[in-house]
PDB file of C-alpha atoms and ligand atoms in Angstrom:
ATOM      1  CA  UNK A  21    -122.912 -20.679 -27.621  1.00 68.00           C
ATOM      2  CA  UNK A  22    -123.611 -20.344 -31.293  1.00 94.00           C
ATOM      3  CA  UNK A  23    -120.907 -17.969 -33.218  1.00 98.00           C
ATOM      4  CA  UNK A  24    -122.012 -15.213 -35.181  1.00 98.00           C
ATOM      5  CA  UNK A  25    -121.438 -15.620 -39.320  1.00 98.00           C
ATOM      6  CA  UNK A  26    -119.412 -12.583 -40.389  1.00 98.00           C
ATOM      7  CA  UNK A  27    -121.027 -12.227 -43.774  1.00 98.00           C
ATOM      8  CA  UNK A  28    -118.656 -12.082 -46.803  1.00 98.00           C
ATOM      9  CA  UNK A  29    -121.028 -11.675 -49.719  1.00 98.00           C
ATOM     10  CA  UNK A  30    -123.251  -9.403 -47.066  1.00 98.00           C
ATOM     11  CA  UNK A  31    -119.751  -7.120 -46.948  1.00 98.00           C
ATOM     12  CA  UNK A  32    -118.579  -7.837 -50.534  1.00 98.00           C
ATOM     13  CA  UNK A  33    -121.504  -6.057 -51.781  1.00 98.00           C
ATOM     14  CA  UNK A  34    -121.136  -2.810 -49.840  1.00 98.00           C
ATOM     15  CA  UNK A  35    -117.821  -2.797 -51.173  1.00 98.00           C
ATOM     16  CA  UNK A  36    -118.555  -3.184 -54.334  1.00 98.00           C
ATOM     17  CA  UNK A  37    -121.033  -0.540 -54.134  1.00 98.00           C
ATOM     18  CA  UNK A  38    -118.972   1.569 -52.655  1.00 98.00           C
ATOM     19  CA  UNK A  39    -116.291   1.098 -55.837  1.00 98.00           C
ATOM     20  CA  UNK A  40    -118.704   2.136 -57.976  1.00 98.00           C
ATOM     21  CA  UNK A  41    -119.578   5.187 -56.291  1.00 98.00           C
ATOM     22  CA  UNK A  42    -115.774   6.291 -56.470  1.00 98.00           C
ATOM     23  CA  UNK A  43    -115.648   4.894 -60.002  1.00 98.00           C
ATOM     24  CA  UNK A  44    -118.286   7.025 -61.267  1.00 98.00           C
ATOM     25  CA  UNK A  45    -116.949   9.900 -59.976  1.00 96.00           C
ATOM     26  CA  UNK A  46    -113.361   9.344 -61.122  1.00 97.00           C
ATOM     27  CA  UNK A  47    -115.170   8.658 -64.935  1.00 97.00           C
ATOM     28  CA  UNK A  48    -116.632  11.935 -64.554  1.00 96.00           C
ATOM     29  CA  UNK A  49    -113.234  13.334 -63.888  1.00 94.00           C
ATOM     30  CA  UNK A  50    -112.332  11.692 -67.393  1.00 95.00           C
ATOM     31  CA  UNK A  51    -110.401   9.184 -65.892  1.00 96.00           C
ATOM     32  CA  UNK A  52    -111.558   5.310 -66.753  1.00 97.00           C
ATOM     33  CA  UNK A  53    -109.961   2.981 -63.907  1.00 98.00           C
ATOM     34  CA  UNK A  54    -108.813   0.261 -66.304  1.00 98.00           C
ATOM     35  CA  UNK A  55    -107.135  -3.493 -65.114  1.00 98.00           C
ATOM     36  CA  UNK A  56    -105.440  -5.745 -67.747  1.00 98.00           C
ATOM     37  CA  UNK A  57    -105.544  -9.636 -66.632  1.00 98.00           C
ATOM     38  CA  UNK A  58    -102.975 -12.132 -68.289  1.00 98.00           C
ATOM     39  CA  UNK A  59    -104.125 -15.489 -68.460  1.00 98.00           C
ATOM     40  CA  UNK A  60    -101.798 -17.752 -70.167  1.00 98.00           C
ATOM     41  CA  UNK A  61    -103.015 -21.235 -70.976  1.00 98.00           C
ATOM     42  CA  UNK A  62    -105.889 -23.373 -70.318  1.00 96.00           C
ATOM     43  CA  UNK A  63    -105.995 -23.850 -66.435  1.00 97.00           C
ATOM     44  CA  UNK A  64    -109.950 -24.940 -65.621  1.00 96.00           C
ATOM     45  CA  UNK A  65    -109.929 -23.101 -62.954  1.00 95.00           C
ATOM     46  CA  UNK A  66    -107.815 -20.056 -63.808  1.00 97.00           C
ATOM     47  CA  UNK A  67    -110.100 -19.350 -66.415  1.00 98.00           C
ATOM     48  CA  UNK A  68    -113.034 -19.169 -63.873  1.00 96.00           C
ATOM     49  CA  UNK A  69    -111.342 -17.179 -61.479  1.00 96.00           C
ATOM     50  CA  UNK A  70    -110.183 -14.602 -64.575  1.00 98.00           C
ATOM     51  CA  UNK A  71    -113.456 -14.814 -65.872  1.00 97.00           C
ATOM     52  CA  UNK A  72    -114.840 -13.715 -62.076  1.00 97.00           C
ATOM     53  CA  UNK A  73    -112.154 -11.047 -62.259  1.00 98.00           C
ATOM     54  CA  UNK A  74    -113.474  -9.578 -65.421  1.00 98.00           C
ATOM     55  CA  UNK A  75    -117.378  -9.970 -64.625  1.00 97.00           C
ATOM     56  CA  UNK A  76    -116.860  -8.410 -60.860  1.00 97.00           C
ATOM     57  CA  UNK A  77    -114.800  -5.718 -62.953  1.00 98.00           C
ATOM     58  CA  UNK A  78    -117.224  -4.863 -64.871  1.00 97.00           C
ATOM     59  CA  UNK A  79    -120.619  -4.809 -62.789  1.00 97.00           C
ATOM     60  CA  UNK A  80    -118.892  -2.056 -60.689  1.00 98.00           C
ATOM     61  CA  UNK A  81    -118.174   0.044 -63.978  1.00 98.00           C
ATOM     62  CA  UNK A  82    -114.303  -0.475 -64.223  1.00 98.00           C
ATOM     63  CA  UNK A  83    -112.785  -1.343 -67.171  1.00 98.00           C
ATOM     64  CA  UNK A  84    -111.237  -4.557 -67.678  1.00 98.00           C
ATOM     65  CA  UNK A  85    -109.350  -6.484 -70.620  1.00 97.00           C
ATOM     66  CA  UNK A  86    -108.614 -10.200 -70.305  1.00 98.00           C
ATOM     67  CA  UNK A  87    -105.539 -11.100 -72.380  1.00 98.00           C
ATOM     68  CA  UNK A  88    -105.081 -14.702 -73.360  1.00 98.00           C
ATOM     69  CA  UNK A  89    -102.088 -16.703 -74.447  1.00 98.00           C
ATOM     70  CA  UNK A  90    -101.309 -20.118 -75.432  1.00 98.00           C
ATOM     71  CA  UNK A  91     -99.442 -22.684 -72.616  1.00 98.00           C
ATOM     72  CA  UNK A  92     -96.581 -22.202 -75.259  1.00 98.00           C
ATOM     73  CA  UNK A  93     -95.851 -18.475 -74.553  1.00 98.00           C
ATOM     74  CA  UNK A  94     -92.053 -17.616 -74.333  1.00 98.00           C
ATOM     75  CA  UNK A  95     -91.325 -16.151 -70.867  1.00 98.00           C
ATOM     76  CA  UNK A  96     -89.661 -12.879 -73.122  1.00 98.00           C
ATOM     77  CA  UNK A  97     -92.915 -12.267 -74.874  1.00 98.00           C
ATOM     78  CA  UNK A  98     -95.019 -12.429 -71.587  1.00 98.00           C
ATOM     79  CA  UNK A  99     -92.150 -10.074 -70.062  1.00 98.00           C
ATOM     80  CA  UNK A 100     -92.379  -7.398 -73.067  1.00 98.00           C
ATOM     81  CA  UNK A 101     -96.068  -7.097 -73.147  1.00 98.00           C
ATOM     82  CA  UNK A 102     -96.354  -6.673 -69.302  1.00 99.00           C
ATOM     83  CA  UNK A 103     -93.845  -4.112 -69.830  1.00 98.00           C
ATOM     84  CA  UNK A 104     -96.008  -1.796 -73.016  1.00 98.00           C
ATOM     85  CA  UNK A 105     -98.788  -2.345 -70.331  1.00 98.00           C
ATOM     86  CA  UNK A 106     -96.271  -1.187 -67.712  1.00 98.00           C
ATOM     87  CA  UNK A 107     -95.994   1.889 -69.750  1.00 98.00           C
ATOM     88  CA  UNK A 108     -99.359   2.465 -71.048  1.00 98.00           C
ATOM     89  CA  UNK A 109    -101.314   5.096 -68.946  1.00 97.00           C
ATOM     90  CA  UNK A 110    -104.700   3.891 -69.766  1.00 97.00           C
ATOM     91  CA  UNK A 111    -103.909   1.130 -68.118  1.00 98.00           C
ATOM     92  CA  UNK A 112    -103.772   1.552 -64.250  1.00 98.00           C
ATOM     93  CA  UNK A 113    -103.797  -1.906 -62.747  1.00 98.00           C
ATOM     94  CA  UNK A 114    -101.930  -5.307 -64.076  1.00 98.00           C
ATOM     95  CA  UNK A 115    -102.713  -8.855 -62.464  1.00 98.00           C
ATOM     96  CA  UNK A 116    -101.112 -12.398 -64.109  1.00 98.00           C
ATOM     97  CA  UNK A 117    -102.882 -14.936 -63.252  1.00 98.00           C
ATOM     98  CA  UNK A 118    -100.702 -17.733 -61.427  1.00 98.00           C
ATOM     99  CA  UNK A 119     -99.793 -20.592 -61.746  1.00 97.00           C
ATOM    100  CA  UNK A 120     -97.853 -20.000 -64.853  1.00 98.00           C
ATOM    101  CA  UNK A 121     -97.195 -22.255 -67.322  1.00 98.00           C
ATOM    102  CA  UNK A 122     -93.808 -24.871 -65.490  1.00 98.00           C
ATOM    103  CA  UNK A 123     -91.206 -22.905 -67.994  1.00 98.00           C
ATOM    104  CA  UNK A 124     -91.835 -19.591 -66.812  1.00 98.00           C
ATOM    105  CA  UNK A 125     -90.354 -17.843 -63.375  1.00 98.00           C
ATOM    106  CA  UNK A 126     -93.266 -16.865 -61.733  1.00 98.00           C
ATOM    107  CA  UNK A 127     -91.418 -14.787 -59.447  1.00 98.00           C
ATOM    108  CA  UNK A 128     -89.650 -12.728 -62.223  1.00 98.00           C
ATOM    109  CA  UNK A 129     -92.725 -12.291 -63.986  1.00 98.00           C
ATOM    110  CA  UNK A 130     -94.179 -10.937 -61.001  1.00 98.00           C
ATOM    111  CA  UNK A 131     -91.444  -8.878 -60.164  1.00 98.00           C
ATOM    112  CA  UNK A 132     -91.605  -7.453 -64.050  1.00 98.00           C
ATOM    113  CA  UNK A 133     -95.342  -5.617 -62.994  1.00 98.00           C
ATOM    114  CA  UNK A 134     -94.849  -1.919 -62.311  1.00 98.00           C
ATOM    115  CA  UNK A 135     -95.356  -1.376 -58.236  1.00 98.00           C
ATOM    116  CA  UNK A 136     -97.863   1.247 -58.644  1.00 98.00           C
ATOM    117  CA  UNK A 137     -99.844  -1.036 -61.026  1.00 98.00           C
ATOM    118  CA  UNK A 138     -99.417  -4.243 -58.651  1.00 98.00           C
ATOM    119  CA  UNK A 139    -103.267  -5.049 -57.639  1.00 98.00           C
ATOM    120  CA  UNK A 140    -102.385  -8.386 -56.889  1.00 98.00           C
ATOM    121  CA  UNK A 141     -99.715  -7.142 -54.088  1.00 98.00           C
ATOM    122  CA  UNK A 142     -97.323  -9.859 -54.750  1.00 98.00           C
ATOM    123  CA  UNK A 143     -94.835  -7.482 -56.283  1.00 97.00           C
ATOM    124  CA  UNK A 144     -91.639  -7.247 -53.706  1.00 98.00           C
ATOM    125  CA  UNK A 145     -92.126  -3.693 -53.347  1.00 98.00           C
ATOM    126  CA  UNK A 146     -95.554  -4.477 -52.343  1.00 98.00           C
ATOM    127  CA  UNK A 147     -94.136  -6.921 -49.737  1.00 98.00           C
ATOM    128  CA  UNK A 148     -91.614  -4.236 -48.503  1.00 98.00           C
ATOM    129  CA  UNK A 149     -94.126  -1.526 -48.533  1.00 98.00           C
ATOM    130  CA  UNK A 150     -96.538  -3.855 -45.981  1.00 98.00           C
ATOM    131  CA  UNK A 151     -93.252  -4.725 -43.909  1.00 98.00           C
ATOM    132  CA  UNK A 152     -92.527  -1.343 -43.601  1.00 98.00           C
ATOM    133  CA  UNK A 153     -95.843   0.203 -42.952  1.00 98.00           C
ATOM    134  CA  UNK A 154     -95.566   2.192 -46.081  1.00 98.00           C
ATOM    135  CA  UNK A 155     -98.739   3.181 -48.647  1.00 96.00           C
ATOM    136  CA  UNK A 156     -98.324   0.037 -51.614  1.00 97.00           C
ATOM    137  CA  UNK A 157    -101.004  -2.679 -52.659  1.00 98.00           C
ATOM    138  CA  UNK A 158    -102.287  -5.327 -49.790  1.00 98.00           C
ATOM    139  CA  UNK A 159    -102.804  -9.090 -51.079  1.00 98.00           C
ATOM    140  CA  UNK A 160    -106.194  -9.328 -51.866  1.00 98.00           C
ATOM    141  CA  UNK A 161    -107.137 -12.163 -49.215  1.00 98.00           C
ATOM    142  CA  UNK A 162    -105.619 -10.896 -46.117  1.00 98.00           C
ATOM    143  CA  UNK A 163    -106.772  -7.264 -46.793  1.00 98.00           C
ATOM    144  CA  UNK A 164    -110.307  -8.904 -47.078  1.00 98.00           C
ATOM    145  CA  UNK A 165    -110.118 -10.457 -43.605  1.00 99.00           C
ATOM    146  CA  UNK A 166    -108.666  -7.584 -42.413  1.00 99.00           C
ATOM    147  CA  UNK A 167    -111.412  -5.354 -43.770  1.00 98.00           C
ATOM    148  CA  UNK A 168    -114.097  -8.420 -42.356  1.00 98.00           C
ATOM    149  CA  UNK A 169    -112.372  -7.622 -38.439  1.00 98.00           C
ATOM    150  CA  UNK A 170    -113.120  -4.193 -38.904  1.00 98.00           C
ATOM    151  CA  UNK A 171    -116.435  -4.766 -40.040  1.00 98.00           C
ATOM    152  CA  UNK A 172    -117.119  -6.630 -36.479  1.00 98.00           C
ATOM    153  CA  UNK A 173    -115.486  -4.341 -34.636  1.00 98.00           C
ATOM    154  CA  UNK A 174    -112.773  -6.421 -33.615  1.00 98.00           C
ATOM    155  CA  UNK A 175    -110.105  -4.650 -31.987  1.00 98.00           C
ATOM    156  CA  UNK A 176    -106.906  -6.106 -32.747  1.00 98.00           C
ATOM    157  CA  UNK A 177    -104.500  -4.021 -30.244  1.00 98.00           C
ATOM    158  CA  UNK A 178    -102.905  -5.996 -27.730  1.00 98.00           C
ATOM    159  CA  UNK A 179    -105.119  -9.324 -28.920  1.00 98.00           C
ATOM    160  CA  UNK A 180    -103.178 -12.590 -29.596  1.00 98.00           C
ATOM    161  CA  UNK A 181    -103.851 -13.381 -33.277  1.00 99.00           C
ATOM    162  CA  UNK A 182    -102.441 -17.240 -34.904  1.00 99.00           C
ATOM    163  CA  UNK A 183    -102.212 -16.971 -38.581  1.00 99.00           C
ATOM    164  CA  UNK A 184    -102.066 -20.878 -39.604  1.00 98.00           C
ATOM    165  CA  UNK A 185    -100.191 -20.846 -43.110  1.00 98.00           C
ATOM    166  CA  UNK A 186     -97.476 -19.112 -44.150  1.00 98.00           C
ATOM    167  CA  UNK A 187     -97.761 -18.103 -48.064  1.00 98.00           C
ATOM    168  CA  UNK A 188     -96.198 -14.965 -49.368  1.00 97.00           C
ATOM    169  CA  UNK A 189     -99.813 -14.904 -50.786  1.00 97.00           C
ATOM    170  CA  UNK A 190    -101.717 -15.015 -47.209  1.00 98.00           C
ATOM    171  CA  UNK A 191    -100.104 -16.119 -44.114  1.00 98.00           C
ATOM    172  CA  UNK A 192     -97.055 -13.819 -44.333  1.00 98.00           C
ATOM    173  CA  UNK A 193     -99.018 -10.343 -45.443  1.00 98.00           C
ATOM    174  CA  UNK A 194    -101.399 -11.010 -42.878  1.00 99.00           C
ATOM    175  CA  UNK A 195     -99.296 -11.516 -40.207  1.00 99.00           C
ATOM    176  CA  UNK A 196     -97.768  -7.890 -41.249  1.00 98.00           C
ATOM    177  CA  UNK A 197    -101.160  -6.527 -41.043  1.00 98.00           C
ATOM    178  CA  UNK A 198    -102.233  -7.777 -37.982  1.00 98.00           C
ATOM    179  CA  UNK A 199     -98.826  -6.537 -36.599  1.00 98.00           C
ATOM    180  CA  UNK A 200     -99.635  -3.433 -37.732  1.00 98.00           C
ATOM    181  CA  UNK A 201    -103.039  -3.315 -35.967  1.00 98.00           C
ATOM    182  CA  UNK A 202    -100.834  -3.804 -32.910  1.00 98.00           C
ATOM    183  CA  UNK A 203    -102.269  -7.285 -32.512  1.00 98.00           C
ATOM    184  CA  UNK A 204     -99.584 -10.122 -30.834  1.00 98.00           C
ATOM    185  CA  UNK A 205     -99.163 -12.108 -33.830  1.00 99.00           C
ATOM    186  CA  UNK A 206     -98.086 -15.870 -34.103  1.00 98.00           C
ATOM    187  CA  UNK A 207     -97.604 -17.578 -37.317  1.00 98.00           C
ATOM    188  CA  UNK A 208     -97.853 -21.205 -37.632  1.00 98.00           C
ATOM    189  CA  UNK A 209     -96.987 -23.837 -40.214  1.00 98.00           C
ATOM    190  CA  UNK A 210     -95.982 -27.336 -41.195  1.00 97.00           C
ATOM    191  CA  UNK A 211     -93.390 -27.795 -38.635  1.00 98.00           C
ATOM    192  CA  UNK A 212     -95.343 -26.192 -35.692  1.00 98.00           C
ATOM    193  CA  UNK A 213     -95.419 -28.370 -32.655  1.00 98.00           C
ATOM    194  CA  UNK A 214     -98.616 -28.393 -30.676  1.00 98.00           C
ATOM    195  CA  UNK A 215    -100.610 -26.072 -32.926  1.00 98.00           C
ATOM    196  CA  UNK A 216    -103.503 -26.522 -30.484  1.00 98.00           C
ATOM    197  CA  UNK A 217    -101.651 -25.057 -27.720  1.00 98.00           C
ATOM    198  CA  UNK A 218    -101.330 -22.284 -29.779  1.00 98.00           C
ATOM    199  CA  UNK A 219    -104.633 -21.823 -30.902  1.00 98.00           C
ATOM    200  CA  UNK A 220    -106.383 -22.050 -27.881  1.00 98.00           C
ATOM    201  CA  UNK A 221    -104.622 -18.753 -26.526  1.00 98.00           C
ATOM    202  CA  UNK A 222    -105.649 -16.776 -29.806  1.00 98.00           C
ATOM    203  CA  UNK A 223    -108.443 -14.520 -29.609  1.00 98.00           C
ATOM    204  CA  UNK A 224    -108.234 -14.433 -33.551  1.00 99.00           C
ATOM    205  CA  UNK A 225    -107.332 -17.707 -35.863  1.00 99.00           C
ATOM    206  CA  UNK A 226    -106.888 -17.244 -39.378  1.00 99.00           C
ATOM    207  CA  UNK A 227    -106.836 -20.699 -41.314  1.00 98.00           C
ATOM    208  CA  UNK A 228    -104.894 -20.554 -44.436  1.00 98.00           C
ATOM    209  CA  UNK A 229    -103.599 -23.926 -44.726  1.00 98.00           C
ATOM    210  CA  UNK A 230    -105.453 -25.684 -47.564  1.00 97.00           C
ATOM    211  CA  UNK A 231    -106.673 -28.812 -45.730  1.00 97.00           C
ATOM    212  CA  UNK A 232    -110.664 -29.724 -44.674  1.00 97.00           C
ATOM    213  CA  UNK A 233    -111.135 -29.186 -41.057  1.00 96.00           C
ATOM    214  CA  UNK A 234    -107.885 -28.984 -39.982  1.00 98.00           C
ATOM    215  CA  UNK A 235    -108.902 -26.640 -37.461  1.00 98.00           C
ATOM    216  CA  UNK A 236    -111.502 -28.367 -35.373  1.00 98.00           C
ATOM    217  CA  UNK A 237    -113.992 -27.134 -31.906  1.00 98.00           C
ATOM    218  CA  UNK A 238    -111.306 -28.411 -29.522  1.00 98.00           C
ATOM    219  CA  UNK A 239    -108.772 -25.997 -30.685  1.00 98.00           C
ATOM    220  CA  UNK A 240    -110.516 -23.044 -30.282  1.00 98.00           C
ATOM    221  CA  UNK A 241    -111.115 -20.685 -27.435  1.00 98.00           C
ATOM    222  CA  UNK A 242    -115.119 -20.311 -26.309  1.00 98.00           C
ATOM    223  CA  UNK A 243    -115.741 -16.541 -28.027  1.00 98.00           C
ATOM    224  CA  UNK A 244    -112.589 -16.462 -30.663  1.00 98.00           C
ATOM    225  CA  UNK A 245    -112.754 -14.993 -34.030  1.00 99.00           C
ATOM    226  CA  UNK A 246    -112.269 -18.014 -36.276  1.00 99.00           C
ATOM    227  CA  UNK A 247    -111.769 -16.578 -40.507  1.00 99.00           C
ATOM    228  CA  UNK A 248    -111.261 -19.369 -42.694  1.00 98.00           C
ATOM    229  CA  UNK A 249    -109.515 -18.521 -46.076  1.00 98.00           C
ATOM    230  CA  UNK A 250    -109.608 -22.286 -47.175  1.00 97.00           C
ATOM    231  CA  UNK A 251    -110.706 -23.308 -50.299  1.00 95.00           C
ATOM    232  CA  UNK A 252    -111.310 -27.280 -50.368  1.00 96.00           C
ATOM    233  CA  UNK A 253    -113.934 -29.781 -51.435  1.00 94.00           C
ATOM    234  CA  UNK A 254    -115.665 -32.651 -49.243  1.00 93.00           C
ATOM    235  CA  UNK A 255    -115.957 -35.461 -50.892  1.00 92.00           C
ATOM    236  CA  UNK A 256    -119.211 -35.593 -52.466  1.00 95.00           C
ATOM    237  CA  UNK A 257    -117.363 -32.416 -54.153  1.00 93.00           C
ATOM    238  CA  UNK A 258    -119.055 -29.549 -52.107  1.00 95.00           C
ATOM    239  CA  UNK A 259    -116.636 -26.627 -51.567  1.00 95.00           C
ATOM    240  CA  UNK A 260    -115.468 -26.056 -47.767  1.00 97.00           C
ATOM    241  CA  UNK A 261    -112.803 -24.727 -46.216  1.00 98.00           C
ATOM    242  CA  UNK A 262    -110.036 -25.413 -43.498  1.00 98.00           C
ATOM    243  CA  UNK A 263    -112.462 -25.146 -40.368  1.00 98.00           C
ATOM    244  CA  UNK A 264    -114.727 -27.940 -39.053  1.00 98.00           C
ATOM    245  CA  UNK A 265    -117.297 -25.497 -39.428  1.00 98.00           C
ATOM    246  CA  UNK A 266    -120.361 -27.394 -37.998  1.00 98.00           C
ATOM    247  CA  UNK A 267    -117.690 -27.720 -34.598  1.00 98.00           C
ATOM    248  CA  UNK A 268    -116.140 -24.745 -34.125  1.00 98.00           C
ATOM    249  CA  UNK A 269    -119.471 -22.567 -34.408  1.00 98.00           C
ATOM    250  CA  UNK A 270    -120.302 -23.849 -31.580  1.00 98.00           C
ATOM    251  CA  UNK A 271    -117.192 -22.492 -29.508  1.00 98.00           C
ATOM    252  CA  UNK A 272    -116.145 -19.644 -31.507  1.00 98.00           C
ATOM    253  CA  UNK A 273    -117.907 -15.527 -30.931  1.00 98.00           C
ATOM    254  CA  UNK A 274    -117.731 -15.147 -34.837  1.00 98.00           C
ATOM    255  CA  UNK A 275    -116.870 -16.802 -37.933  1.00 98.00           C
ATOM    256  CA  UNK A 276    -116.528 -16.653 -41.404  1.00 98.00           C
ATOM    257  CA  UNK A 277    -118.620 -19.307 -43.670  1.00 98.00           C
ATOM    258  CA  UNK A 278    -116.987 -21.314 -46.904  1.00 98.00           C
ATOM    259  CA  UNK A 279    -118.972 -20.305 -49.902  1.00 97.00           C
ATOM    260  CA  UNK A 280    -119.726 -16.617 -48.785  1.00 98.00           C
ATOM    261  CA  UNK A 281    -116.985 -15.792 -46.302  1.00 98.00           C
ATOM    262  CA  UNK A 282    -113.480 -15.098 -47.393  1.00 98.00           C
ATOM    263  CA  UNK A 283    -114.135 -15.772 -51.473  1.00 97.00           C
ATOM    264  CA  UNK A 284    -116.586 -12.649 -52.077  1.00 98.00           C
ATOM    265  CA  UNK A 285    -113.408 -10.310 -50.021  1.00 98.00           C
ATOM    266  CA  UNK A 286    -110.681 -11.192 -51.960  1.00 98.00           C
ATOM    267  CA  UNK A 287    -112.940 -10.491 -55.500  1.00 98.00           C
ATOM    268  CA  UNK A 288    -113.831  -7.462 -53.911  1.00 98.00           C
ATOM    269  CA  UNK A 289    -110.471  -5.768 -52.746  1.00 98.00           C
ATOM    270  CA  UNK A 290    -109.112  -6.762 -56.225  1.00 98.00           C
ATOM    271  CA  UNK A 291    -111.828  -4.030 -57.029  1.00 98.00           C
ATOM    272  CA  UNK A 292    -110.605  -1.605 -54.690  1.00 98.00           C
ATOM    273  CA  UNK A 293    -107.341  -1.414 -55.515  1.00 98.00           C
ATOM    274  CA  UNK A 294    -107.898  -1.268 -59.094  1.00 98.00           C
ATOM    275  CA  UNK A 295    -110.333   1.555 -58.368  1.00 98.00           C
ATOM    276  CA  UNK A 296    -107.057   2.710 -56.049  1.00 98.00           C
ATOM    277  CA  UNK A 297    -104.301   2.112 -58.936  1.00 98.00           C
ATOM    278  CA  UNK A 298    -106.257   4.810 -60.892  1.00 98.00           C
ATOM    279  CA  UNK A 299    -107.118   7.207 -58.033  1.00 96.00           C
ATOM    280  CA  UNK A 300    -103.118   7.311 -57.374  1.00 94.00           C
ATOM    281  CA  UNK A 301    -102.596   7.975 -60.969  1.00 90.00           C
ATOM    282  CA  UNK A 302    -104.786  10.400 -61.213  1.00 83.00           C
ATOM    283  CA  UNK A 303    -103.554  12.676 -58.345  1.00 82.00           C
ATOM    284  CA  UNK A 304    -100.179  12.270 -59.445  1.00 81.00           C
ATOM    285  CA  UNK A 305    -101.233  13.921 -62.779  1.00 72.00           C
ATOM    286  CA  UNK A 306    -102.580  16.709 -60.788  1.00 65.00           C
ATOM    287  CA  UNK A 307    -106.034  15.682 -61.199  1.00 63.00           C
TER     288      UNK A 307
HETATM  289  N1  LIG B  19    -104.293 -17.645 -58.626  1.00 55.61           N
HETATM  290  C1  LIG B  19    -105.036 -17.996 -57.542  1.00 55.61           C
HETATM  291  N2  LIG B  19    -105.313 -16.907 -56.803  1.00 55.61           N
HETATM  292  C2  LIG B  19    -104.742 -15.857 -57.419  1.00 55.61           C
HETATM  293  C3  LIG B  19    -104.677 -14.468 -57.143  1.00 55.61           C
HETATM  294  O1  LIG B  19    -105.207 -13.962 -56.165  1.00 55.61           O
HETATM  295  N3  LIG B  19    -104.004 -13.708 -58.055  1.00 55.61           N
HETATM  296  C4  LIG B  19    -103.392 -14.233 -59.122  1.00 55.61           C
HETATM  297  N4  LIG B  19    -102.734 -13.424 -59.927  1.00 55.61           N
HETATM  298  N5  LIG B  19    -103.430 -15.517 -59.414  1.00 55.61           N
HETATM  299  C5  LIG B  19    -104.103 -16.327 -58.555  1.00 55.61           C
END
């Protein structure tokens, strides 16, 4: 059996289009869904990813201001300017790119972003609001491979689901949203004995480990939905992510590709709930 390729960019793009249909409409309201990103330093690859952020922005007619600051930043002045942005109403949506600079708190930087501006999701009231089943912003990756199940019309109730990884960034959140599709969820980590065991039960893995094919055929049940939010290079340098992809296609019934699986998703949901932060905003001013 070959598995089916659940198609990120494919999906990514009827998003996208999708934003821009709701975007239009809100600009014709008078309303211009606006995100500020915070870069601060030099980080090669931050500055690609922010870059992305702004482009993907801006293709689907949002507005978007990158803000750039030296490595050197004082934690206070990164603290006061989220907090005129915090305050701003032109601006609907915040996101700080991580990692921060070593003599900054991530976490209280974070935690300085206003809730209903949190597109990232990493806010703690965006945590709580997932743990509780109440409306806040979803991570972007996990509410990408959630939207990619629905997309194959997986249906999660009563389905064992093993979430390998266990970030506040991925693992965690989507456990929470799996639970909340009334899937049986296991998470597993570091520690785990007998992952395999585990994994051959699930009808749904999600890799989000950060190691090349650490999940390989022989762990996999014949017909399982395999996503792979990895995001690793062979080494000859070519990006690829957790799954032995070439192996487990051959067991698994779908699965998602590294370049063109989980990536496109997570750009794309930053969109939506951008689009989202200003759609709140603008119903709560009676719009
Ligand atoms: N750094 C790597 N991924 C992300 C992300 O999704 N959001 C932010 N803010 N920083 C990141």
């Amino acid at each position: 059996m070959t598995a089916q390729i659940i198609d990120g960019n494919a999906l990514a793009r009827q998003i996208r289009a999708d934003v821009a249909h709701r975007t239009a409409a809100l600009k014709a309201a008078g309303i211009a869904p606006s995100l500020a990103i915070i870069l601060v330093g030099d980080d090669p690859a931050s500055q690609v990813y922010t870059r992305h952020k702004v482009n993907d922005s801006i293709e689907t007619g949002l507005h978007a201001a990158l803000e750039r600051y030296p490595v050197n930043l004082p934690e206070a002045d990164l603290l006061r300017r989220i907090d005129v942005l915090n305050q701003d109403p032109t601006v609907h949506a915040i996101l700080v790119q991580l990692p921060l600079p070593g003599h900054m708190d991530s976490g209280k930087v974070i935690q300085a972003i206003a809730p209903d501006k949190d597109v990232d999701g990493f806010n703690v009231a965006s945590a709580g609001a997932l743990m509780v089943g109440r409306p806040g912003f979803r991570p972007c990756t996990p509410y990408g491979c959630m939207k990619m199940l629905e997309a194959i019309g997986c249906e999660l109730k009563g389905k064992h689901a093993v979430v390998i990884g266990r970030s506040n960034i991925v693992g965690k959140p989507m456990a929470l949203m799996l639970l909340a599709q009334n899937a049986t969820v296991t998470i597993c980590h570091s520690a785990t004995r007998d992952l395999k065991a585990l994994t051959r039960q699930a009808d749904v893995v999600v890799a989000a480990v950060g190691k090349r094919k650490m999940l390989s055929a022989d762990m996999v049940k014949p017909g399982a939905v395999v996503i792979d939010v990895g995001m690793n290079r062979t080494e000859q340098g070519k990006l690829c992510g957790d799954v032995d992809f070439d192996g487990v296609k051959e067991v698994a019934g779908w699965i998602t590709p590294v370049p063109g699986g989980v990536g496109p998703m997570t750009r794309a949901m930053l969109l939506v709930n951008t689009l989202e932060a200003a759609e709140r905003s603008a119903s709560n001013r009676g719009h």
